[in-house]
Amino acid sequence: MNIYDNPKLKIDSKKEVNGTVGWKSPSNIALIKYWGKYGNQLPLNPSISFTLSQAYTQTTIEYKQKKKDNGKIDLDFYFEGKLKPDFARRINKYFKNLKEIFPFITQLKLEIHSDNSFPHSSGIASSASSMSSLALSLCSIERNIFDTEISTKEFFEKASFIARLGSGSACRSVYPKAALWGHTEKIPESSNYFAIPVKKHLHDNFRKFHDDILIVSKNAKSKSSSDGHAIMSSHRFKDGRILQANKRLYFLLNALKSGDFETFGEIVENEAFTLHGLMMSSSPAYVLMEPNTLNIINQIKTFRKNTKIPAFFSLDAGPNVHLLYPDAYSIQVQKFIDDNLVRFCKDGDYIKDYMGTGPKELDF
Ligand code: PMV
């Protein structure tokens, strides 16, 4: 039983319902990493992220009431204009799990179009942006058909809950600037079920942050995040990791509030290494970093030491490096990237991203 299960959301068979909805939703970069889950996509530890802007997915759903509700999910999925039956099967499975929350879903024929702002083969994880844009679109269908009267806060909380069921990290993408997912005693409104915004906890130093994503490899990862989460449930360092993430969250929140770059950098960089350390010490062990991941990291450390500019690295579950720094230093960092980092990037590619204002609903 989910908190959002609602058998009342069935379309009156006398009605003729159709329409189009859509959302553009960004990716996010975790500062405290979510790694490991239990139950129905619940996190082993709380996580916090900056919401991005340039790396996003745009999803539209055209819905039309079927003649008869046959209890089945009926959808076509187009990715970048092309019909993708394999993706459609994954979404079908996801939607099946949402039948109690959105009982109308089996009454509709759905045509879903999804486009990423970043190339599919850039090695950038798209699950956060794609699942959040899909979840937001489903919530918009509900609102359009049933005139559901809920506040903006409730709308995004529900979208975050739905996004979480598709991909854990996606639940953090529905808020501007920064989001926290997972229960922590420090923030009473925090929850394992959905993310909450943390914008109000941000010092001015952290309100305009860049995240340039240096593409080290464009290949598909040798191990998926789902495999990584699964391996965590029997990881020998599991308990220690949960304790560490909770403690770090507390210190990171304080740093974000007080504008403390040094503590921020120390925690964020160590989180990146911890994530990869957990992979390298798991059973089976695996490595997702590549030689150029370390070359870039070493360059960033030297740059920071020499210039005193608060520029820090982070890593997702892959070899690409995220370079985080405040807007005030963008000219110096740009030059540093061009002079010292581009040579380590695959085809010289990197994505200039920055903290964003959150998802946007599309007009139809
Ligand atoms: O949302 P998933 O299942 O793709 O997991 C993402 C995990 C990390 O990106 C490594 C960390 C995070 O918190 O985003």
XYZ file of C-alpha atoms and ligand atoms in Angstrom:
378
model
C 0.000 0.000 0.000
C 1.425 3.355 -1.088
C 0.508 6.654 0.540
C -0.693 7.814 -2.864
C -2.881 4.821 -3.745
C -6.200 6.293 -4.850
C -8.920 4.034 -6.306
C -11.072 7.122 -7.008
C -8.883 8.130 -9.934
C -10.878 6.243 -12.567
C -12.233 8.080 -15.595
C -16.003 8.115 -15.950
C -16.659 5.863 -18.966
C -19.170 8.415 -20.306
C -16.431 11.005 -20.617
C -14.178 11.270 -23.649
C -10.774 12.180 -22.411
C -7.729 13.153 -24.430
C -4.919 15.677 -24.279
C -1.196 16.320 -24.242
C 1.095 17.140 -21.345
C 4.833 17.540 -21.059
C 7.724 18.515 -18.848
C 11.326 19.491 -19.319
C 13.247 18.196 -16.313
C 16.939 18.393 -15.458
C 19.523 15.949 -14.216
C 21.197 16.470 -10.838
C 24.587 15.898 -9.267
C 24.649 14.249 -5.854
C 26.901 15.854 -3.244
C 26.130 13.135 -0.685
C 25.598 10.014 -2.762
C 22.616 7.707 -2.623
C 24.152 4.256 -2.848
C 22.178 1.197 -1.866
C 18.468 0.714 -1.377
C 15.901 -1.461 0.368
C 12.189 -2.246 0.018
C 10.463 -0.420 -2.790
C 13.224 1.965 -3.893
C 13.940 3.369 -0.435
C 17.445 4.698 0.192
C 19.903 3.159 2.651
C 21.110 6.681 3.403
C 19.988 10.272 2.870
C 21.432 12.123 -0.121
C 21.600 15.715 -1.277
C 22.131 17.134 -4.758
C 22.390 20.262 -6.851
C 19.758 20.432 -9.564
C 21.289 21.029 -12.988
C 20.032 22.959 -15.959
C 21.582 22.119 -19.328
C 21.445 18.331 -19.056
C 17.716 17.703 -19.257
C 15.023 15.457 -20.719
C 11.902 16.743 -22.384
C 8.981 14.332 -22.259
C 5.538 14.733 -23.758
C 2.637 12.339 -23.339
C -0.365 12.315 -25.650
C -3.199 10.479 -23.956
C -6.489 9.275 -25.339
C -9.161 7.306 -23.579
C -9.390 3.718 -24.814
C -12.760 2.298 -25.844
C -12.454 -0.278 -23.110
C -10.248 -0.540 -20.043
C -8.604 -3.931 -20.519
C -6.454 -3.513 -17.382
C -3.316 -3.310 -19.529
C -0.762 -0.548 -20.001
C -0.928 0.580 -23.613
C 1.937 2.786 -24.733
C 4.273 3.660 -27.572
C 7.583 5.194 -26.660
C 9.631 7.388 -28.993
C 13.159 8.416 -28.048
C 14.545 11.224 -30.186
C 11.840 10.637 -32.759
C 12.365 6.891 -33.084
C 10.035 4.209 -31.811
C 11.903 2.261 -29.099
C 10.197 -1.002 -28.139
C 12.960 -1.931 -25.645
C 12.560 1.359 -23.724
C 8.776 0.943 -23.975
C 9.021 -2.409 -22.183
C 10.901 -0.800 -19.271
C 8.357 1.985 -19.003
C 5.548 -0.508 -19.232
C 6.983 -2.309 -16.198
C 7.336 0.986 -14.319
C 3.756 2.019 -15.139
C 2.428 -1.368 -14.009
C 3.747 -0.513 -10.545
C 1.782 2.738 -10.660
C -1.637 1.204 -11.335
C -2.837 1.736 -7.750
C -1.650 5.348 -7.689
C -2.957 6.231 -11.156
C -5.774 3.697 -11.787
C -6.699 5.662 -14.935
C -3.429 4.632 -16.546
C -4.976 1.454 -17.996
C -7.892 3.467 -19.415
C -5.599 5.486 -21.671
C -3.626 4.901 -24.811
C -0.332 6.764 -24.335
C 2.130 8.072 -26.889
C 5.315 9.177 -25.150
C 8.038 11.253 -26.784
C 11.298 11.774 -24.960
C 14.336 13.825 -25.976
C 17.573 14.490 -24.139
C 19.509 17.748 -24.387
C 22.736 15.757 -24.233
C 23.814 13.093 -26.730
C 22.639 9.616 -25.809
C 26.200 8.364 -26.145
C 27.792 11.034 -23.947
C 28.050 8.726 -20.958
C 25.755 11.060 -19.002
C 23.235 9.236 -16.846
C 19.795 10.181 -18.052
C 17.618 8.309 -15.556
C 17.213 11.286 -13.182
C 16.049 13.660 -15.906
C 14.028 11.106 -17.869
C 12.218 9.577 -14.905
C 11.459 12.947 -13.316
C 10.029 14.356 -16.556
C 7.920 11.222 -16.993
C 6.658 11.351 -13.385
C 5.791 15.042 -13.634
C 3.902 14.370 -16.878
C 1.835 11.612 -15.224
C 0.962 13.979 -12.374
C -0.117 16.575 -14.957
C -2.388 14.036 -16.665
C -4.032 13.351 -13.307
C -4.447 17.087 -12.645
C -5.916 17.700 -16.123
C -8.412 14.854 -16.040
C -9.556 15.076 -12.434
C -8.983 18.783 -11.709
C -7.141 17.556 -8.628
C -6.950 20.424 -6.172
C -3.537 20.210 -4.579
C -0.974 22.840 -3.685
C 2.211 23.270 -5.700
C 4.117 21.726 -2.796
C 1.873 18.656 -2.818
C 2.133 18.371 -6.607
C 5.936 18.264 -6.556
C 6.045 15.988 -3.535
C 3.851 13.485 -5.340
C 5.893 13.843 -8.563
C 9.034 13.219 -6.512
C 7.479 10.097 -4.984
C 6.513 8.792 -8.446
C 9.926 9.665 -9.922
C 11.616 7.773 -7.064
C 9.843 4.582 -8.091
C 11.404 4.948 -11.568
C 14.913 5.874 -10.432
C 15.928 6.901 -6.914
C 18.034 9.903 -7.861
C 15.206 11.202 -10.105
C 13.147 12.187 -7.058
C 15.641 14.987 -6.335
C 15.362 16.524 -9.827
C 11.906 18.061 -9.322
C 13.158 21.003 -7.232
C 15.134 24.111 -8.138
C 18.726 24.574 -6.947
C 19.127 21.695 -4.474
C 17.207 18.798 -2.969
C 17.439 16.330 -0.118
C 16.115 12.781 -0.240
C 16.034 10.422 2.711
C 15.058 10.799 6.312
C 17.418 12.674 8.584
C 16.639 13.756 12.138
C 18.195 17.128 11.388
C 15.349 18.022 9.024
C 11.990 16.829 10.363
C 10.152 17.177 7.023
C 12.702 14.954 5.223
C 11.464 11.603 3.966
C 12.605 8.336 2.443
C 9.571 8.471 0.135
C 10.178 11.743 -1.670
C 12.737 14.514 -1.859
C 12.298 17.982 -0.413
C 13.729 21.321 -1.595
C 16.693 22.715 0.333
C 16.981 26.066 -1.421
C 16.229 27.932 1.788
C 19.280 26.326 3.428
C 21.683 27.716 0.829
C 24.073 30.549 1.611
C 24.578 33.061 -1.230
C 27.940 31.356 -1.951
C 26.042 28.271 -3.110
C 23.201 29.850 -5.037
C 25.016 30.143 -8.377
C 27.177 27.109 -8.812
C 28.592 25.606 -11.977
C 28.939 21.931 -12.770
C 30.982 21.377 -15.916
C 30.796 17.719 -16.891
C 34.069 16.501 -18.399
C 33.337 13.560 -20.656
C 36.037 10.949 -20.163
C 34.180 8.121 -21.847
C 31.072 7.820 -23.982
C 30.763 4.070 -23.605
C 27.939 2.368 -21.754
C 28.975 1.550 -18.176
C 30.203 -1.955 -17.471
C 27.951 -2.113 -14.363
C 24.626 -0.348 -14.026
C 23.628 1.660 -10.957
C 20.898 -0.908 -10.259
C 23.574 -3.612 -9.986
C 25.611 -1.310 -7.751
C 22.672 -0.691 -5.407
C 21.982 -4.428 -5.239
C 25.587 -5.212 -4.352
C 25.441 -2.665 -1.496
C 22.863 -4.690 0.424
C 25.528 -7.241 1.353
C 28.553 -4.917 1.276
C 30.967 -5.427 4.168
C 31.089 -1.646 4.716
C 27.321 -1.117 4.508
C 26.724 -0.123 8.147
C 29.734 2.167 8.244
C 28.657 3.809 5.017
C 25.160 4.541 6.333
C 26.606 6.105 9.471
C 29.116 8.131 7.471
C 26.532 9.494 5.019
C 24.235 10.600 7.863
C 27.056 12.395 9.660
C 28.283 13.999 6.477
C 24.825 15.227 5.617
C 24.768 17.157 8.858
C 28.157 18.791 8.205
C 27.360 19.467 4.560
C 24.062 21.155 5.406
C 25.922 23.384 7.866
C 28.518 24.222 5.208
C 25.805 25.022 2.653
C 24.111 27.288 5.188
C 27.235 29.124 6.306
C 28.854 29.386 2.861
C 31.849 27.273 3.907
C 33.598 26.239 0.665
C 36.336 24.276 2.386
C 34.066 21.873 4.267
C 31.842 21.607 1.182
C 34.802 20.603 -0.993
C 36.214 18.174 1.530
C 32.914 16.328 1.854
C 31.927 16.415 -1.817
C 35.274 15.129 -3.074
C 35.439 12.438 -0.424
C 31.895 11.341 -1.297
C 32.984 10.837 -4.909
C 35.912 8.678 -3.796
C 33.743 6.870 -1.239
C 31.222 5.942 -3.941
C 33.958 4.521 -6.143
C 35.725 3.020 -3.120
C 32.548 1.108 -2.327
C 32.503 -0.234 -5.878
C 36.158 -1.218 -5.722
C 35.721 -2.968 -2.364
C 32.465 -4.755 -3.164
C 32.013 -8.348 -4.086
C 32.265 -8.600 -7.045
C 34.636 -5.630 -7.122
C 34.642 -3.290 -10.090
C 36.211 -0.038 -11.234
C 34.388 2.606 -13.260
C 37.057 5.308 -13.123
C 39.474 5.523 -16.034
C 43.027 6.897 -16.267
C 41.733 10.254 -17.502
C 39.306 10.449 -14.570
C 42.351 10.558 -12.285
C 44.310 12.848 -14.625
C 41.483 15.390 -14.468
C 41.098 15.039 -10.679
C 44.831 15.639 -10.170
C 44.703 18.727 -12.393
C 41.756 20.100 -10.406
C 43.604 19.609 -7.114
C 46.715 21.370 -8.441
C 44.630 24.223 -9.866
C 42.903 24.722 -6.518
C 46.181 24.632 -4.609
C 47.834 27.161 -6.918
C 44.944 29.594 -7.344
C 42.966 29.129 -4.080
C 39.847 29.041 -6.273
C 37.164 26.821 -4.671
C 36.830 24.375 -7.555
C 36.041 20.777 -6.619
C 35.417 17.476 -8.360
C 32.602 15.009 -8.044
C 31.843 11.721 -9.775
C 28.656 9.874 -10.599
C 28.630 6.127 -10.989
C 30.862 6.421 -14.059
C 34.203 7.797 -15.271
C 33.112 11.369 -16.132
C 34.235 14.165 -13.836
C 31.950 16.931 -12.557
C 33.779 20.197 -11.867
C 31.916 22.282 -9.292
C 32.712 25.957 -8.674
C 31.007 29.264 -7.850
C 29.968 31.560 -10.684
C 32.369 34.285 -9.516
C 35.314 32.236 -10.849
C 33.863 31.142 -14.172
C 36.350 33.042 -16.359
C 39.413 31.565 -14.616
C 37.932 28.067 -14.558
C 36.978 28.245 -18.230
C 40.586 29.020 -19.111
C 41.776 26.203 -16.847
C 39.454 23.732 -18.603
C 40.593 24.816 -22.058
C 44.292 24.783 -21.139
C 44.458 21.730 -18.878
C 41.398 19.488 -18.996
C 40.025 19.348 -22.527
C 42.938 17.143 -23.601
C 41.713 14.422 -21.223
C 38.127 14.576 -22.499
C 36.824 12.142 -25.099
C 36.766 14.084 -28.412
C 37.480 17.184 -26.291
C 33.850 17.145 -25.131
C 32.432 18.598 -21.976
C 29.037 19.974 -20.981
C 28.842 23.401 -19.372
C 26.137 22.986 -16.800
C 25.060 24.920 -13.733
C 22.553 24.929 -10.935
C 19.105 25.347 -12.419
C 15.651 26.545 -11.600
C 14.073 23.084 -11.745
C 11.616 21.461 -14.141
C 9.348 23.442 -16.453
C 5.938 22.396 -17.667
C 5.443 22.625 -21.442
C 2.492 24.504 -22.916
C 0.074 22.827 -25.320
O 19.018 6.745 -9.357
P 19.952 5.647 -9.649
O 19.388 4.315 -9.302
O 20.450 5.746 -11.080
O 21.231 5.817 -8.708
C 22.088 6.914 -8.790
C 23.224 6.788 -7.892
C 24.290 7.876 -7.974
O 24.124 8.665 -9.112
C 25.647 7.222 -8.039
C 24.265 8.751 -6.724
C 23.132 9.723 -6.603
O 22.753 9.966 -5.461
O 22.672 10.271 -7.605
